[in-house]
Tab-separated table of C-alpha atoms and ligand atoms in Angstrom:
chain	number	residue	atom	x	y	z
A	24	MET	CA	-0.056	-0.164	-0.338
A	25	THR	CA	1.161	3.293	-0.999
A	26	ARG	CA	1.097	6.493	1.316
A	27	LYS	CA	-1.587	8.231	-1.456
A	28	HIS	CA	-3.215	4.345	-0.897
A	29	ARG	CA	-3.394	5.129	2.912
A	30	PHE	CA	-4.021	8.299	3.017
A	31	ALA	CA	-7.868	8.114	0.995
A	32	HIS	CA	-8.189	5.181	2.998
A	33	ARG	CA	-7.913	7.152	6.230
A	34	MET	CA	-10.451	9.744	5.177
A	35	VAL	CA	-13.035	7.267	3.414
A	36	TRP	CA	-13.103	4.663	6.305
A	37	PRO	CA	-15.011	6.463	9.154
A	38	ALA	CA	-17.559	7.813	6.890
A	39	LEU	CA	-18.227	3.997	5.814
A	40	ALA	CA	-18.084	2.302	9.982
A	41	PHE	CA	-20.605	5.899	10.145
A	42	MET	CA	-22.690	4.713	7.867
A	43	LEU	CA	-23.337	1.313	8.767
A	44	ALA	CA	-23.450	2.156	12.952
A	45	LEU	CA	-26.107	4.649	11.388
A	46	GLY	CA	-28.680	1.947	9.524
A	47	PHE	CA	-27.943	-0.422	12.605
A	48	THR	CA	-29.405	2.166	14.853
A	49	MET	CA	-31.816	3.083	12.642
A	50	ALA	CA	-33.324	-0.253	12.745
A	51	LEU	CA	-33.116	-0.500	16.163
A	52	ALA	CA	-34.583	1.780	16.690
A	53	LEU	CA	-37.770	1.880	13.785
A	54	ARG	CA	-38.113	-1.245	14.682
A	55	ALA	CA	-42.247	-2.731	15.297
A	56	PRO	CA	-43.138	-3.292	18.859
A	57	PRO	CA	-43.307	-6.993	19.895
A	58	ASP	CA	-46.735	-9.565	19.476
A	59	PRO	CA	-48.965	-9.477	22.938
A	60	PRO	CA	-47.485	-13.244	24.569
A	61	HIS	CA	-50.700	-14.623	23.332
A	62	ALA	CA	-51.221	-13.791	19.919
A	63	ALA	CA	-47.923	-15.226	19.200
A	64	SER	CA	-47.181	-16.170	15.515
A	65	GLU	CA	-44.638	-17.887	13.179
A	66	PRO	CA	-42.152	-15.547	12.447
A	67	GLN	CA	-41.696	-14.484	9.293
A	68	ARG	CA	-39.431	-14.299	7.075
B	1	MET	CA	12.411	-18.409	-7.430
B	2	SER	CA	12.520	-19.772	-11.302
B	3	VAL	CA	13.710	-23.381	-11.451
B	4	ALA	CA	11.001	-25.683	-9.926
B	5	PHE	CA	9.888	-23.827	-7.428
B	6	LYS	CA	6.526	-25.320	-5.367
B	7	ALA	CA	5.003	-23.410	-3.053
B	8	VAL	CA	5.342	-24.503	0.694
B	9	GLN	CA	1.910	-24.840	0.196
B	10	TRP	CA	0.926	-27.676	3.372
B	11	ASN	CA	2.886	-27.546	6.647
B	12	ARG	CA	2.679	-28.185	9.639
B	13	ASP	CA	1.252	-25.034	11.306
B	14	LYS	CA	-1.235	-24.901	8.345
B	15	LEU	CA	-2.296	-28.288	9.199
B	16	ILE	CA	-3.256	-27.425	13.077
B	17	TYR	CA	-4.408	-24.365	12.414
B	18	ASP	CA	-7.124	-25.999	10.220
B	19	ALA	CA	-7.787	-28.059	12.598
B	20	VAL	CA	-8.692	-25.575	15.249
B	21	LEU	CA	-10.196	-23.659	12.790
B	22	VAL	CA	-12.423	-26.936	12.231
B	23	ALA	CA	-13.157	-28.152	15.469
B	24	GLY	CA	-13.983	-24.578	16.203
B	25	VAL	CA	-16.214	-24.238	14.497
B	26	ALA	CA	-18.166	-27.637	14.730
B	27	ILE	CA	-18.677	-26.929	18.723
B	28	TYR	CA	-19.902	-23.668	18.027
B	29	ILE	CA	-23.126	-24.999	15.420
B	30	ALA	CA	-22.976	-28.440	17.235
B	31	GLY	CA	-23.274	-25.943	20.870
B	32	PHE	CA	-26.071	-23.346	19.508
B	33	ALA	CA	-27.683	-25.862	18.857
B	34	ALA	CA	-28.130	-28.268	21.361
B	35	VAL	CA	-28.674	-24.844	23.438
B	36	ALA	CA	-31.270	-23.694	21.485
B	37	TRP	CA	-33.160	-27.056	21.351
B	38	ARG	CA	-33.797	-26.997	24.860
B	39	TRP	CA	-34.382	-23.604	24.595
B	40	HIS	CA	-37.326	-24.080	21.977
B	41	PRO	CA	-37.878	-27.891	21.465
B	42	PRO	CA	-38.312	-27.937	18.089
B	43	LYS	CA	-42.286	-29.546	17.203
B	44	ASN	CA	-41.658	-29.528	13.789
B	45	LEU	CA	-38.711	-30.498	11.385
B	46	PRO	CA	-39.273	-26.275	10.329
B	47	ASP	CA	-38.047	-26.334	12.796
B	48	VAL	CA	-35.306	-28.726	13.280
B	49	LEU	CA	-34.140	-26.587	10.573
B	50	ASP	CA	-34.325	-23.283	11.365
B	51	ILE	CA	-31.722	-24.099	14.896
B	52	TRP	CA	-29.574	-24.808	12.195
B	53	LEU	CA	-30.281	-22.375	10.268
B	54	ARG	CA	-29.511	-20.030	12.621
B	55	ALA	CA	-26.489	-21.811	14.345
B	56	PHE	CA	-24.981	-21.523	10.430
B	57	GLY	CA	-25.975	-18.229	9.629
B	58	THR	CA	-24.969	-17.059	14.066
B	59	ALA	CA	-21.113	-18.872	12.731
B	60	ALA	CA	-20.789	-17.373	9.937
B	61	PHE	CA	-21.337	-14.456	10.880
B	62	LEU	CA	-19.048	-14.543	13.734
B	63	MET	CA	-16.027	-16.014	11.615
B	64	LEU	CA	-16.621	-13.044	9.556
B	65	THR	CA	-15.884	-10.967	12.731
B	66	VAL	CA	-13.293	-12.718	13.652
B	67	ILE	CA	-11.642	-12.435	10.211
B	68	LEU	CA	-11.621	-9.149	10.005
B	69	CYS	CA	-10.302	-8.524	13.786
B	70	ILE	CA	-7.434	-10.442	13.066
B	71	GLY	CA	-5.363	-8.058	10.967
B	72	PRO	CA	-5.015	-5.240	13.513
B	73	LEU	CA	-4.730	-7.968	16.452
B	74	ALA	CA	-1.841	-9.063	14.569
B	75	ARG	CA	-0.209	-4.831	13.627
B	76	LEU	CA	-1.182	-4.881	17.771
B	77	ASP	CA	0.247	-7.627	19.167
B	78	CYS	CA	2.270	-9.894	17.256
B	79	ARG	CA	1.493	-13.047	18.540
B	80	PHE	CA	-1.766	-13.205	16.683
B	81	LEU	CA	0.348	-13.328	13.501
B	82	LYS	CA	0.113	-16.869	13.580
B	83	LEU	CA	-3.800	-16.487	13.157
B	84	LEU	CA	-3.173	-13.771	10.361
B	85	TYR	CA	-0.300	-16.359	8.582
B	86	ASN	CA	-3.140	-18.849	7.424
B	87	ARG	CA	-6.275	-16.368	7.329
B	88	ARG	CA	-7.441	-17.220	3.440
B	89	HIS	CA	-8.224	-21.230	4.900
B	90	PHE	CA	-10.910	-19.110	7.371
B	91	GLY	CA	-12.042	-16.858	4.708
B	92	VAL	CA	-12.892	-19.974	2.937
B	93	LEU	CA	-14.545	-21.795	5.263
B	94	THR	CA	-17.117	-18.930	6.319
B	95	PHE	CA	-17.851	-19.287	2.501
B	96	PHE	CA	-18.969	-23.154	3.509
B	97	VAL	CA	-20.328	-22.145	6.465
B	98	ALA	CA	-22.608	-19.003	4.797
B	99	ALA	CA	-23.207	-20.861	2.040
B	100	THR	CA	-24.672	-23.722	4.305
B	101	HIS	CA	-26.827	-21.933	6.071
B	102	VAL	CA	-28.855	-20.519	2.436
B	103	GLY	CA	-29.165	-24.106	2.093
B	104	LEU	CA	-30.484	-24.526	5.217
B	105	MET	CA	-32.969	-21.787	4.115
B	106	ILE	CA	-34.280	-23.366	0.520
B	107	GLU	CA	-35.066	-26.545	2.057
B	108	TRP	CA	-36.884	-24.591	4.872
B	109	PHE	CA	-39.250	-23.945	2.372
B	110	ALA	CA	-38.908	-26.756	0.822
B	111	VAL	CA	-40.003	-28.870	3.461
B	112	GLN	CA	-42.888	-26.838	3.620
B	113	GLY	CA	-43.483	-26.759	-0.343
B	114	LEU	CA	-43.560	-22.831	0.129
B	115	LEU	CA	-40.296	-23.282	-3.109
B	116	HIS	CA	-42.601	-20.700	-5.383
B	117	THR	CA	-43.152	-18.527	-2.354
B	118	LEU	CA	-39.492	-17.999	-2.830
B	119	PRO	CA	-38.851	-15.876	-6.390
B	120	ALA	CA	-40.819	-13.257	-4.723
B	121	ASP	CA	-39.058	-12.160	-1.712
B	122	PHE	CA	-36.532	-10.678	-3.958
B	123	THR	CA	-38.750	-9.967	-6.851
B	124	THR	CA	-41.087	-7.887	-4.549
B	125	TRP	CA	-39.656	-4.484	-6.609
B	126	GLU	CA	-41.481	-1.785	-4.523
B	127	ASN	CA	-40.054	-3.674	-1.296
B	128	TYR	CA	-36.347	-2.551	-2.319
B	129	GLY	CA	-37.752	1.541	-1.547
B	130	LYS	CA	-39.053	0.938	2.311
B	131	PHE	CA	-36.180	0.427	4.721
B	132	ILE	CA	-37.615	-1.560	7.068
B	133	GLY	CA	-39.159	-3.718	5.124
B	134	PHE	CA	-35.786	-4.094	2.748
B	135	PRO	CA	-35.713	-7.480	0.618
B	136	PHE	CA	-33.122	-8.740	3.374
B	137	LYS	CA	-32.916	-12.183	1.985
B	138	THR	CA	-31.064	-9.664	-1.357
B	139	LEU	CA	-28.169	-8.254	1.523
B	140	GLY	CA	-27.340	-11.596	2.414
B	141	VAL	CA	-27.160	-12.630	-1.488
B	142	ALA	CA	-25.293	-9.632	-2.336
B	143	ALA	CA	-22.966	-10.551	1.186
B	144	LEU	CA	-22.596	-14.680	-0.676
B	145	ALA	CA	-21.957	-13.707	-3.914
B	146	ILE	CA	-18.751	-10.646	-2.414
B	147	MET	CA	-18.021	-13.919	-0.913
B	148	LEU	CA	-18.397	-16.757	-3.118
B	149	THR	CA	-15.561	-14.340	-5.588
B	150	MET	CA	-13.435	-14.110	-2.932
B	151	ALA	CA	-13.421	-18.181	-1.691
B	152	ALA	CA	-12.973	-19.600	-5.593
B	153	THR	CA	-10.060	-16.652	-6.370
B	154	SER	CA	-7.888	-17.483	-3.147
B	155	HIS	CA	-5.613	-19.735	-4.634
B	156	ASP	CA	-2.225	-18.770	-5.627
B	157	PHE	CA	-2.580	-19.117	-9.030
B	158	TRP	CA	-5.027	-16.084	-8.755
B	159	LEU	CA	-2.960	-14.005	-7.002
B	160	GLY	CA	-0.387	-14.791	-9.797
B	161	PHE	CA	-3.324	-13.727	-12.480
B	162	LEU	CA	-4.496	-11.200	-11.198
B	163	LYS	CA	-1.480	-9.212	-9.816
B	164	PRO	CA	-1.080	-8.523	-5.913
B	165	PRO	CA	-3.251	-4.951	-6.333
B	166	VAL	CA	-5.833	-6.448	-7.298
B	167	TRP	CA	-6.313	-9.042	-5.785
B	168	LYS	CA	-5.809	-7.402	-2.851
B	169	ALA	CA	-8.220	-4.417	-3.731
B	170	LEU	CA	-10.943	-7.122	-4.292
B	171	HIS	CA	-10.855	-9.178	-0.753
B	172	MET	CA	-10.991	-6.149	0.570
B	173	ALA	CA	-14.236	-6.837	-0.148
B	174	VAL	CA	-14.970	-8.637	2.592
B	175	TYR	CA	-15.779	-4.958	4.005
B	176	ALA	CA	-18.428	-4.637	1.757
B	177	ALA	CA	-19.969	-8.428	2.710
B	178	TYR	CA	-19.277	-7.929	5.997
B	179	GLY	CA	-21.691	-4.491	6.092
B	180	LEU	CA	-23.664	-6.554	3.858
B	181	VAL	CA	-23.793	-9.095	6.482
B	182	VAL	CA	-24.824	-6.812	9.603
B	183	MET	CA	-27.717	-4.792	7.473
B	184	HIS	CA	-29.032	-8.396	6.197
B	185	VAL	CA	-28.981	-9.380	10.335
B	186	ALA	CA	-30.426	-6.063	11.443
B	187	LEU	CA	-33.671	-5.791	8.623
B	188	GLY	CA	-34.606	-9.519	8.790
B	189	ILE	CA	-34.529	-11.521	11.367
B	190	MET	CA	-33.593	-8.588	14.259
B	191	GLN	CA	-36.720	-7.407	12.846
B	192	TYR	CA	-39.069	-10.490	13.767
B	193	GLU	CA	-37.089	-11.196	16.915
B	194	HIS	CA	-37.681	-9.695	19.821
B	195	THR	CA	-35.044	-11.144	21.674
B	196	PRO	CA	-31.988	-8.845	22.981
B	197	LEU	CA	-28.885	-11.512	21.968
B	198	ILE	CA	-29.434	-10.403	17.912
B	199	PRO	CA	-29.282	-6.106	18.585
B	200	LEU	CA	-26.031	-7.619	21.165
B	201	MET	CA	-24.440	-10.009	18.382
B	202	LEU	CA	-24.032	-7.066	16.573
B	203	ILE	CA	-23.780	-3.879	18.820
B	204	GLY	CA	-20.508	-6.240	20.141
B	205	SER	CA	-18.996	-7.640	16.905
B	206	LEU	CA	-19.212	-3.563	15.319
B	207	GLY	CA	-17.356	-2.314	18.597
B	208	ALA	CA	-14.901	-5.172	18.386
B	209	VAL	CA	-14.897	-4.547	14.732
B	210	ALA	CA	-14.728	-0.479	15.048
B	211	THR	CA	-12.098	-0.613	17.683
B	212	LEU	CA	-9.452	-2.724	17.240
B	213	HIS	CA	-9.543	-1.053	13.530
B	214	LEU	CA	-9.167	2.037	14.818
B	215	MET	CA	-6.378	1.412	17.584
B	216	ALA	CA	-4.209	-0.608	15.373
B	217	GLY	CA	-4.668	2.685	12.717
B	218	TRP	CA	-3.538	4.934	15.766
B	219	ARG	CA	-1.237	2.575	16.438
B	220	GLU	CA	0.027	2.495	12.929
B	221	TRP	CA	0.048	6.304	12.607
B	222	ASP	CA	2.566	6.711	15.695
B	223	ALA	CA	4.665	4.153	13.828
B	224	ASP	CA	4.505	6.037	10.248
B	225	HIS	CA	5.389	9.284	12.296
B	226	GLY	CA	7.065	9.676	15.177
B	227	ARG	CA	8.730	5.444	15.693
B	228	ALA	CA	11.778	7.184	17.976
B	229	ALA	CA	14.679	7.422	15.995
B	230	ALA	CA	18.126	7.880	18.196
B	231	ALA	CA	20.234	10.813	17.303
B	232	ASP	CA	21.758	8.944	13.879
B	233	GLY	CA	18.667	8.394	12.284
B	234	TRP	CA	18.617	4.499	13.569
B	235	LEU	CA	14.819	3.727	13.975
B	236	LEU	CA	13.748	1.529	17.039
B	237	VAL	CA	11.884	-1.996	17.124
B	238	GLY	CA	11.358	-2.646	20.611
B	239	PRO	CA	13.264	-5.353	23.621
B	240	PRO	CA	13.603	-8.922	21.473
B	241	ASN	CA	11.189	-10.538	22.662
B	242	ALA	CA	8.739	-8.207	21.240
B	243	ILE	CA	9.835	-9.642	17.853
B	244	PRO	CA	8.155	-12.946	17.596
B	245	ASP	CA	10.104	-15.755	17.768
B	246	LYS	CA	10.463	-16.760	13.835
B	247	GLY	CA	8.264	-14.255	12.540
B	248	ALA	CA	9.146	-10.121	12.269
B	249	ARG	CA	8.114	-6.449	13.583
B	250	ILE	CA	7.559	-3.866	11.076
B	251	VAL	CA	8.909	-0.991	11.352
B	252	THR	CA	8.204	1.797	8.306
B	253	ALA	CA	11.150	4.422	7.753
B	254	SER	CA	10.302	8.303	7.868
B	255	GLY	CA	9.666	7.304	3.353
B	256	GLY	CA	6.915	5.194	3.983
B	257	GLU	CA	9.222	1.571	3.027
B	258	ARG	CA	7.969	-0.689	5.353
B	259	ILE	CA	11.224	-2.751	6.950
B	260	ALA	CA	10.472	-6.087	8.022
B	261	VAL	CA	12.449	-7.621	11.448
B	262	PHE	CA	13.194	-11.463	11.472
B	263	ARG	CA	13.720	-12.850	14.942
B	264	ASP	CA	14.696	-16.551	14.866
B	265	GLY	CA	15.444	-17.832	17.698
B	266	ASP	CA	18.724	-15.000	19.590
B	267	GLN	CA	19.954	-14.599	15.562
B	268	ILE	CA	17.865	-10.862	14.030
B	269	GLY	CA	18.106	-10.039	10.616
B	270	ALA	CA	16.534	-7.038	9.088
B	271	LEU	CA	15.175	-7.195	5.461
B	272	THR	CA	12.593	-5.854	2.781
B	273	ASN	CA	9.244	-6.342	3.952
B	274	LEU	CA	8.394	-5.822	-0.240
B	275	CYS	CA	8.806	-10.086	-1.228
B	276	ALA	CA	10.439	-10.583	-4.466
B	277	HIS	CA	7.744	-12.908	-5.990
B	278	GLN	CA	5.452	-10.477	-6.176
B	279	ASN	CA	5.515	-8.353	-3.164
B	280	GLY	CA	3.793	-9.675	-0.379
B	281	PRO	CA	4.307	-9.034	2.339
B	282	LEU	CA	6.691	-10.668	4.307
B	283	GLY	CA	7.053	-9.997	7.190
B	284	GLU	CA	4.264	-11.071	8.012
B	285	GLY	CA	5.491	-14.933	6.912
B	286	ARG	CA	7.298	-16.644	8.811
B	287	ILE	CA	10.479	-18.753	9.676
B	288	ILE	CA	10.009	-22.044	8.423
B	289	ASP	CA	13.761	-24.562	7.553
B	290	GLY	CA	15.881	-21.691	8.868
B	291	CYS	CA	14.411	-19.612	6.289
B	292	VAL	CA	12.586	-15.976	6.125
B	293	THR	CA	9.353	-17.809	4.079
B	294	CYS	CA	6.229	-15.604	1.918
B	295	PRO	CA	3.099	-15.763	3.620
B	296	TRP	CA	1.700	-15.456	0.424
B	297	HIS	CA	3.871	-18.241	-2.153
B	298	GLY	CA	6.411	-19.245	0.248
B	299	TYR	CA	9.689	-17.719	-1.672
B	300	GLN	CA	12.116	-18.620	1.113
B	301	TYR	CA	15.170	-16.384	1.656
B	302	ARG	CA	17.746	-16.627	4.678
B	303	LEU	CA	17.339	-14.558	7.220
B	304	ALA	CA	21.900	-13.951	7.575
B	305	ASP	CA	22.019	-11.483	3.647
B	306	GLY	CA	17.709	-11.819	2.099
B	307	CYS	CA	19.446	-14.306	-0.796
B	308	ALA	CA	16.901	-17.133	-1.400
B	309	PRO	CA	18.736	-20.699	-0.895
B	310	PRO	CA	20.425	-22.123	-3.972
B	311	PRO	CA	19.130	-23.354	-6.488
B	312	PHE	CA	16.973	-20.113	-6.513
B	313	ILE	CA	19.177	-16.349	-7.322
B	314	GLU	CA	16.659	-13.860	-5.625
B	315	ARG	CA	17.900	-11.858	-2.990
B	316	LEU	CA	16.177	-8.770	-1.005
B	317	VAL	CA	17.636	-6.065	0.511
B	318	THR	CA	19.014	-6.205	3.768
B	319	TYR	CA	19.337	-3.440	6.472
B	320	ARG	CA	21.549	-2.694	9.246
B	321	VAL	CA	20.346	-3.847	13.325
B	322	ARG	CA	22.309	-3.615	17.034
B	323	TRP	CA	21.602	-4.183	19.764
B	324	ASN	CA	21.452	-0.670	21.807
B	325	GLN	CA	21.027	-0.860	25.581
B	326	GLY	CA	18.786	-3.771	25.797
B	327	VAL	CA	16.407	-3.020	22.302
B	328	ILE	CA	17.311	-3.703	19.183
B	329	GLU	CA	17.529	-0.741	16.029
B	330	VAL	CA	17.071	-0.725	12.812
B	331	ASP	CA	19.138	1.710	10.229
B	332	PRO	CA	16.431	2.472	7.778
B	333	HIS	CA	18.823	3.149	4.873
B	334	PRO	CA	19.120	0.121	2.565
B	335	LEU	CA	21.459	-2.094	2.023
B	336	PRO	CA	21.991	-3.563	-1.899
B	337	PRO	CA	20.243	-6.348	-1.909
B	338	GLY	CA	21.893	-10.513	-1.089
B	339	THR	CA	24.069	-8.187	2.125
B	340	PRO	CA	24.488	-9.900	4.645
B	341	ALA	CA	23.550	-7.778	7.960
B	342	SER	CA	21.782	-9.797	10.384
B	343	ILE	CA	23.398	-10.259	14.351
B	344	THR	CA	23.369	-12.138	17.026
B	345	CYS	CA	21.839	-10.913	20.151
B	346	PRO	CA	22.937	-11.155	23.939
B	347	ARG	CA	20.280	-12.528	25.701
B	348	THR	CA	16.525	-13.053	24.211
B	349	GLY	CA	15.115	-15.017	27.314
B	350	ALA	CA	11.741	-16.502	25.034
C	418	HEM	C1	-22.650	-13.966	4.178
C	418	HEM	C2	-24.203	-15.123	3.992
C	418	HEM	C3	-24.705	-15.020	4.872
C	418	HEM	C4	-24.767	-14.879	6.590
C	418	HEM	C5	-23.452	-14.632	7.049
C	418	HEM	C6	-25.291	-14.246	7.042
C	418	HEM	C7	-25.854	-14.799	8.744
C	418	HEM	C8	-27.621	-14.829	9.358
C	418	HEM	C9	-27.699	-14.652	10.578
C	418	HEM	C10	-27.115	-14.035	11.335
C	418	HEM	C11	-28.679	-14.606	10.580
C	418	HEM	C12	-29.939	-14.444	12.091
C	418	HEM	C13	-30.130	-15.162	12.741
C	418	HEM	C14	-30.295	-15.697	14.432
C	418	HEM	O1	-29.887	-14.850	14.782
C	418	HEM	O2	-31.866	-16.381	14.033
C	418	HEM	C15	-29.513	-14.957	9.476
C	418	HEM	C16	-30.992	-15.361	8.801
C	418	HEM	C17	-31.209	-15.370	8.107
C	418	HEM	N1	-30.454	-14.519	6.956
C	418	HEM	FE1	-28.760	-14.983	5.936
C	418	HEM	N2	-26.956	-14.580	6.411
C	418	HEM	C18	-26.509	-15.189	5.133
C	418	HEM	C19	-26.689	-15.284	3.420
C	418	HEM	C20	-27.358	-15.508	3.596
C	418	HEM	C21	-28.904	-15.583	2.382
C	418	HEM	C22	-27.979	-15.612	0.584
C	418	HEM	C23	-30.405	-15.990	2.361
C	418	HEM	C24	-31.207	-15.953	1.949
C	418	HEM	C25	-31.143	-16.121	0.893
C	418	HEM	C26	-30.432	-16.300	3.256
C	418	HEM	C27	-31.555	-16.156	4.644
C	418	HEM	C28	-31.135	-15.701	5.828
C	418	HEM	C29	-32.937	-16.469	7.233
C	418	HEM	C30	-33.901	-16.406	6.209
C	418	HEM	C31	-32.492	-15.824	7.799
C	418	HEM	C32	-33.633	-15.394	8.317
C	418	HEM	C33	-33.515	-16.841	9.974
C	418	HEM	C34	-34.381	-17.173	11.457
C	418	HEM	O3	-35.580	-17.090	10.791
C	418	HEM	O4	-34.384	-17.832	11.366
C	418	HEM	N3	-28.546	-15.233	4.586
C	418	HEM	N4	-29.073	-14.926	8.596
C	419	FES	S1	6.357	-15.653	-2.258
C	419	FES	FE1	4.696	-14.605	-4.309
C	419	FES	S2	4.730	-12.392	-2.875
C	419	FES	FE2	5.824	-13.817	-1.542
């Protein structure tokens, strides 16, 4: 890896890591509340 | 190594590595299935398949996590270099575990006579516009396609054919595969099952991967910028024990050139980190049969002078090393290829 590559890499990876963390956090925050226990349905796939 | 070169494909270390790897994965999958079986005893065949589906899915995800942690771990602590040395087999096994996960998923649909409903999961185009509800199986397929490409091109033939920079770039795609799998789980099973174990698995994995990369990046930045150089310009390598026996520690000269400082018992020598064959990272290799052995195709060089043993003719640039008050230092000015420059160190203790 040349120094230029290393520099580009240092700039790009935090952005990608941030996007992934954001995607995961949103998926967690936006998910539907759990079913009430008596109405347990087959998990959907 | 032009004359009848035979790459070091298999050796004792690699066999032990593979045996431990396969045993570890088998124990994890069997353990997962045993616990899940107790927790939610399966009522029918689809339930049974579901347990195995999850066992293989989580195994593949955790293996991908470990693969991404090995690189930074090896840079942080030389004891982990052993893991790096044979990481390719780890990757290929991960692909097979993930492929089994997919096979089990197809079987789950098949035993219920639902196979015909599967394509709709991929072709309900309006779902691609959603965030929650995005076709998470497509994310899994994309990840699997990347892993297949990597597993299929992991052989040395492809490394030679594609040339190392392209091959290396291709293999950086493992990070894309990892991101896709995280979202495959976050938008898939995490939406339907409310056990805290799934977010915990994802947070733990993301946290470990990010923290280790940050730590290693920090260390590397330090090494590239501020590695304590003696007044006369020699670079600090560390006490001899900091260099793994039969392994190397890599230091970076101010111009960005990397130097691999190897230790073989009490013999210490420094070579360029670039293998003469295809610029493989020599410092990530080990000393096998008395020779520094490149991790990529097994080209070998004598530690003493950087020359390949006869009948081979390759020669590497060497660097002068010295023992200075308990620590090893290296002179960043390269010597002509093949110049003897290794030293015997007074006491290494390890
Ligand atoms: C690199 C490839 C893949 C990995 C590492 C992976 C990993 C996982 C993981 C960790 C889970 C969650 C299991 C749980 O905690 O219960 C999961 C679930 C699932 N995956 Fe994958 N997956 C991959 C590829 C795929 C592909 C290609 C498909 C479909 C074509 C797929 C279909 C599913 C399904 C249907 C579930 C839900 C399982 C359930 O309801 O128990 N996966 N996967
Ligand atoms: S043996 Fe091929 S790059 Fe080193």
